[in-house]
């Protein structure tokens, strides 16, 4: 099955870019997602990318996928204090397979 | 995007009582719903997969008799924590899969339920 890993904490200054990284183990991963979780709340889907893509951009968010290294990253441009949250990557290998989540990284944006 | 509503958002109950949590898909029909548990500062752990009209599939180590799942309609799944104990205190989150097979709709989650057992 899939296994995804993330580092734990990132602190950035408001206005800077943030880059959150994730690695996964299953090379047959087809669908990869980024979620945001604010304190006491559920998960908000930010974006997703299919394995046949290398990059996807959506406003301030840019997702890069390196299939060779099984590495996924999320770049947040012009990071704001409202971006402070826990970010999870998740992946699955097929339409009926389970989502597997990374441990999550806490992003803290300082003024 | 697809909307998944979860209720209640927060509940406190006494040890030994049972608590029911509801998960509804508001703007699509969900043949499958997923129940997760999240411990503080940790990631989500899949507990079970709930299929409309059939029995839920539980992950290894999850007690079926403890966490009862019912998926009676295409828009509603319930998780009942029976005979709750303090160690059941946690954050429970559901997600739902669109019956039309739109893959990314599975990725939409409820807002979570904070259960505290005292």
GROMACS .gro file of C-alpha atoms in nm:
model
  229
    1UNK     CA    1   0.000   0.000   0.000
    2UNK     CA    2   0.083   0.367  -0.007
    3UNK     CA    3   0.294   0.537   0.254
    4UNK     CA    4   0.348   0.911   0.261
    5UNK     CA    5   0.589   1.112   0.475
    6UNK     CA    6   0.611   1.477   0.570
    7UNK     CA    7   0.831   1.689   0.796
    8UNK     CA    8   0.663   1.851   1.094
    9UNK     CA    9   0.698   2.226   1.116
   10UNK     CA   10   0.764   2.526   0.895
   11UNK     CA   11   0.777   2.891   0.991
   12UNK     CA   12   0.774   3.168   0.730
   13UNK     CA   13   0.735   3.542   0.723
   14UNK     CA   14   0.421   3.696   0.584
   15UNK     CA   15   0.462   3.776   0.216
   16UNK     CA   16   0.730   3.512   0.160
   17UNK     CA   17   0.675   3.188  -0.028
   18UNK     CA   18   0.623   2.862   0.157
   19UNK     CA   19   0.722   2.523   0.024
   20UNK     CA   20   0.581   2.212   0.186
   21UNK     CA   21   0.722   1.876   0.086
   22UNK     CA   22   0.595   1.523   0.082
   23UNK     CA   23   0.738   1.191  -0.029
   24UNK     CA   24   0.549   0.877  -0.110
   25UNK     CA   25   0.651   0.517  -0.152
   26UNK     CA   26   0.412   0.363  -0.399
   27UNK     CA   27   0.520   0.444  -0.753
   28UNK     CA   28   0.176   0.346  -0.882
   29UNK     CA   29   0.019   0.636  -0.697
   30UNK     CA   30  -0.219   0.795  -0.937
   31UNK     CA   31  -0.392   1.068  -0.742
   32UNK     CA   32  -0.220   1.303  -0.502
   33UNK     CA   33  -0.391   1.567  -0.289
   34UNK     CA   34  -0.308   1.859  -0.064
   35UNK     CA   35  -0.531   1.944   0.231
   36UNK     CA   36  -0.540   2.226   0.482
   37UNK     CA   37  -0.666   2.180   0.836
   38UNK     CA   38  -0.728   2.475   1.063
   39UNK     CA   39  -0.753   2.420   1.441
   40UNK     CA   40  -1.059   2.219   1.538
   41UNK     CA   41  -1.180   2.194   1.181
   42UNK     CA   42  -1.209   1.929   0.914
   43UNK     CA   43  -0.992   1.901   0.607
   44UNK     CA   44  -1.021   2.146   0.324
   45UNK     CA   45  -0.915   2.018  -0.015
   46UNK     CA   46  -0.671   2.269  -0.162
   47UNK     CA   47  -0.570   2.102  -0.483
   48UNK     CA   48  -0.496   1.769  -0.642
   49UNK     CA   49  -0.273   1.640  -0.917
   50UNK     CA   50  -0.278   1.332  -1.133
   51UNK     CA   51   0.034   1.129  -1.192
   52UNK     CA   52   0.042   1.221  -1.560
   53UNK     CA   53   0.107   1.583  -1.463
   54UNK     CA   54   0.430   1.745  -1.349
   55UNK     CA   55   0.294   2.073  -1.231
   56UNK     CA   56  -0.036   2.236  -1.152
   57UNK     CA   57  -0.094   2.597  -1.060
   58UNK     CA   58  -0.404   2.742  -0.902
   59UNK     CA   59  -0.379   3.107  -0.799
   60UNK     CA   60  -0.122   3.122  -0.515
   61UNK     CA   61  -0.076   2.746  -0.507
   62UNK     CA   62   0.169   2.552  -0.721
   63UNK     CA   63   0.201   2.176  -0.699
   64UNK     CA   64   0.510   2.004  -0.833
   65UNK     CA   65   0.528   1.631  -0.884
   66UNK     CA   66   0.857   1.448  -0.933
   67UNK     CA   67   0.756   1.094  -1.013
   68UNK     CA   68   1.113   0.972  -1.041
   69UNK     CA   69   1.189   1.071  -0.683
   70UNK     CA   70   0.830   1.017  -0.564
   71UNK     CA   71   0.828   1.369  -0.433
   72UNK     CA   72   0.537   1.611  -0.413
   73UNK     CA   73   0.556   1.974  -0.309
   74UNK     CA   74   0.315   2.256  -0.248
   75UNK     CA   75   0.430   2.612  -0.294
   76UNK     CA   76   0.223   2.892  -0.148
   77UNK     CA   77   0.310   3.231  -0.292
   78UNK     CA   78   0.272   3.550  -0.088
   79UNK     CA   79   0.197   3.354   0.228
   80UNK     CA   80  -0.059   3.519   0.454
   81UNK     CA   81  -0.135   3.476   0.824
   82UNK     CA   82  -0.457   3.302   0.722
   83UNK     CA   83  -0.244   3.030   0.566
   84UNK     CA   84  -0.129   2.921   0.912
   85UNK     CA   85  -0.261   2.566   0.950
   86UNK     CA   86  -0.163   2.203   0.924
   87UNK     CA   87  -0.110   2.079   0.569
   88UNK     CA   88  -0.150   1.717   0.472
   89UNK     CA   89  -0.057   1.545   0.152
   90UNK     CA   90  -0.250   1.231   0.062
   91UNK     CA   91  -0.236   0.979  -0.214
   92UNK     CA   92  -0.399   0.675  -0.355
   93UNK     CA   93  -0.322   0.430  -0.627
   94UNK     CA   94  -0.656   0.384  -0.796
   95UNK     CA   95  -1.022   0.476  -0.812
   96UNK     CA   96  -1.122   0.232  -0.540
   97UNK     CA   97  -0.814   0.241  -0.322
   98UNK     CA   98  -0.793   0.415   0.013
   99UNK     CA   99  -0.651   0.759   0.074
  100UNK     CA  100  -0.330   0.750   0.272
  101UNK     CA  101  -0.227   1.066   0.454
  102UNK     CA  102   0.109   1.204   0.544
  103UNK     CA  103   0.175   1.303   0.905
  104UNK     CA  104   0.111   1.666   0.830
  105UNK     CA  105   0.320   1.979   0.858
  106UNK     CA  106   0.232   2.279   1.067
  107UNK     CA  107   0.281   2.604   0.881
  108UNK     CA  108   0.321   2.911   1.097
  109UNK     CA  109   0.316   3.252   0.930
  110UNK     CA  110   0.467   3.534   1.132
  111UNK     CA  111   0.395   3.900   1.061
  112UNK     CA  112  -1.696   2.165  -0.470
  113UNK     CA  113  -1.892   1.884  -0.311
  114UNK     CA  114  -2.026   1.953   0.037
  115UNK     CA  115  -2.011   1.706   0.322
  116UNK     CA  116  -2.181   1.802   0.647
  117UNK     CA  117  -2.100   1.638   0.978
  118UNK     CA  118  -2.290   1.670   1.305
  119UNK     CA  119  -2.245   1.738   1.584
  120UNK     CA  120  -1.926   1.938   1.569
  121UNK     CA  121  -1.860   1.885   1.935
  122UNK     CA  122  -2.003   1.647   2.193
  123UNK     CA  123  -1.928   1.565   2.555
  124UNK     CA  124  -2.071   1.245   2.700
  125UNK     CA  125  -2.039   1.034   3.011
  126UNK     CA  126  -1.851   0.705   3.019
  127UNK     CA  127  -2.071   0.414   2.929
  128UNK     CA  128  -2.309   0.605   2.708
  129UNK     CA  129  -2.332   0.590   2.330
  130UNK     CA  130  -2.283   0.875   2.086
  131UNK     CA  131  -2.402   0.901   1.727
  132UNK     CA  132  -2.225   1.111   1.467
  133UNK     CA  133  -2.388   1.190   1.133
  134UNK     CA  134  -2.223   1.246   0.798
  135UNK     CA  135  -2.430   1.381   0.510
  136UNK     CA  136  -2.348   1.454   0.150
  137UNK     CA  137  -2.548   1.766   0.070
  138UNK     CA  138  -2.519   1.807  -0.305
  139UNK     CA  139  -2.437   1.463  -0.433
  140UNK     CA  140  -2.518   1.098  -0.371
  141UNK     CA  141  -2.252   0.904  -0.191
  142UNK     CA  142  -2.231   0.529  -0.237
  143UNK     CA  143  -1.931   0.519  -0.012
  144UNK     CA  144  -1.837   0.716   0.295
  145UNK     CA  145  -1.521   0.695   0.499
  146UNK     CA  146  -1.472   0.742   0.872
  147UNK     CA  147  -1.142   0.863   1.012
  148UNK     CA  148  -1.007   0.922   1.356
  149UNK     CA  149  -0.746   1.185   1.432
  150UNK     CA  150  -0.543   1.201   1.751
  151UNK     CA  151  -0.393   1.533   1.863
  152UNK     CA  152  -0.107   1.648   1.642
  153UNK     CA  153  -0.135   1.334   1.433
  154UNK     CA  154  -0.256   1.239   1.092
  155UNK     CA  155  -0.587   1.081   0.998
  156UNK     CA  156  -0.638   0.711   1.055
  157UNK     CA  157  -0.898   0.537   0.843
  158UNK     CA  158  -1.136   0.344   1.065
  159UNK     CA  159  -1.386   0.203   0.820
  160UNK     CA  160  -1.541   0.230   0.477
  161UNK     CA  161  -1.918   0.260   0.476
  162UNK     CA  162  -2.108   0.128   0.174
  163UNK     CA  163  -2.470   0.219   0.112
  164UNK     CA  164  -2.697  -0.075   0.171
  165UNK     CA  165  -2.429  -0.313   0.292
  166UNK     CA  166  -2.200  -0.375   0.585
  167UNK     CA  167  -1.909  -0.148   0.653
  168UNK     CA  168  -1.553  -0.261   0.596
  169UNK     CA  169  -1.339  -0.203   0.903
  170UNK     CA  170  -0.966  -0.149   0.911
  171UNK     CA  171  -0.750  -0.383   1.109
  172UNK     CA  172  -0.761  -0.314   1.478
  173UNK     CA  173  -1.090  -0.124   1.472
  174UNK     CA  174  -1.361  -0.286   1.683
  175UNK     CA  175  -1.679  -0.340   1.483
  176UNK     CA  176  -1.898  -0.369   1.790
  177UNK     CA  177  -1.751  -0.056   1.938
  178UNK     CA  178  -1.786   0.165   1.633
  179UNK     CA  179  -2.115   0.090   1.465
  180UNK     CA  180  -2.156   0.224   1.115
  181UNK     CA  181  -2.483   0.253   0.929
  182UNK     CA  182  -2.518   0.379   0.572
  183UNK     CA  183  -2.891   0.359   0.517
  184UNK     CA  184  -2.922   0.608   0.234
  185UNK     CA  185  -2.714   0.760  -0.043
  186UNK     CA  186  -2.671   1.080   0.153
  187UNK     CA  187  -2.629   0.969   0.513
  188UNK     CA  188  -2.387   0.755   0.710
  189UNK     CA  189  -2.376   0.738   1.089
  190UNK     CA  190  -2.102   0.635   1.328
  191UNK     CA  191  -2.212   0.529   1.674
  192UNK     CA  192  -1.951   0.501   1.944
  193UNK     CA  193  -2.100   0.250   2.186
  194UNK     CA  194  -2.027   0.235   2.558
  195UNK     CA  195  -1.785   0.522   2.520
  196UNK     CA  196  -1.477   0.547   2.740
  197UNK     CA  197  -1.229   0.830   2.788
  198UNK     CA  198  -0.984   0.664   2.548
  199UNK     CA  199  -1.245   0.705   2.273
  200UNK     CA  200  -1.207   1.081   2.304
  201UNK     CA  201  -1.082   1.200   1.971
  202UNK     CA  202  -1.159   1.395   1.656
  203UNK     CA  203  -1.370   1.195   1.411
  204UNK     CA  204  -1.394   1.300   1.047
  205UNK     CA  205  -1.593   1.160   0.756
  206UNK     CA  206  -1.557   1.192   0.381
  207UNK     CA  207  -1.781   1.079   0.097
  208UNK     CA  208  -1.743   0.940  -0.254
  209UNK     CA  209  -1.977   1.053  -0.530
  210UNK     CA  210  -2.175   0.764  -0.684
  211UNK     CA  211  -2.112   0.911  -1.026
  212UNK     CA  212  -1.751   0.815  -0.983
  213UNK     CA  213  -1.599   1.160  -0.983
  214UNK     CA  214  -1.277   1.066  -0.816
  215UNK     CA  215  -1.188   1.387  -0.647
  216UNK     CA  216  -1.522   1.411  -0.474
  217UNK     CA  217  -1.404   1.139  -0.243
  218UNK     CA  218  -1.158   1.393  -0.124
  219UNK     CA  219  -1.417   1.619   0.039
  220UNK     CA  220  -1.444   1.596   0.415
  221UNK     CA  221  -1.688   1.688   0.685
  222UNK     CA  222  -1.590   1.947   0.941
  223UNK     CA  223  -1.521   1.685   1.204
  224UNK     CA  224  -1.665   1.594   1.544
  225UNK     CA  225  -1.472   1.649   1.864
  226UNK     CA  226  -1.580   1.375   2.106
  227UNK     CA  227  -1.489   1.408   2.472
  228UNK     CA  228  -1.582   1.126   2.708
  229UNK     CA  229  -1.578   1.216   3.075
   0.00000   0.00000   0.00000
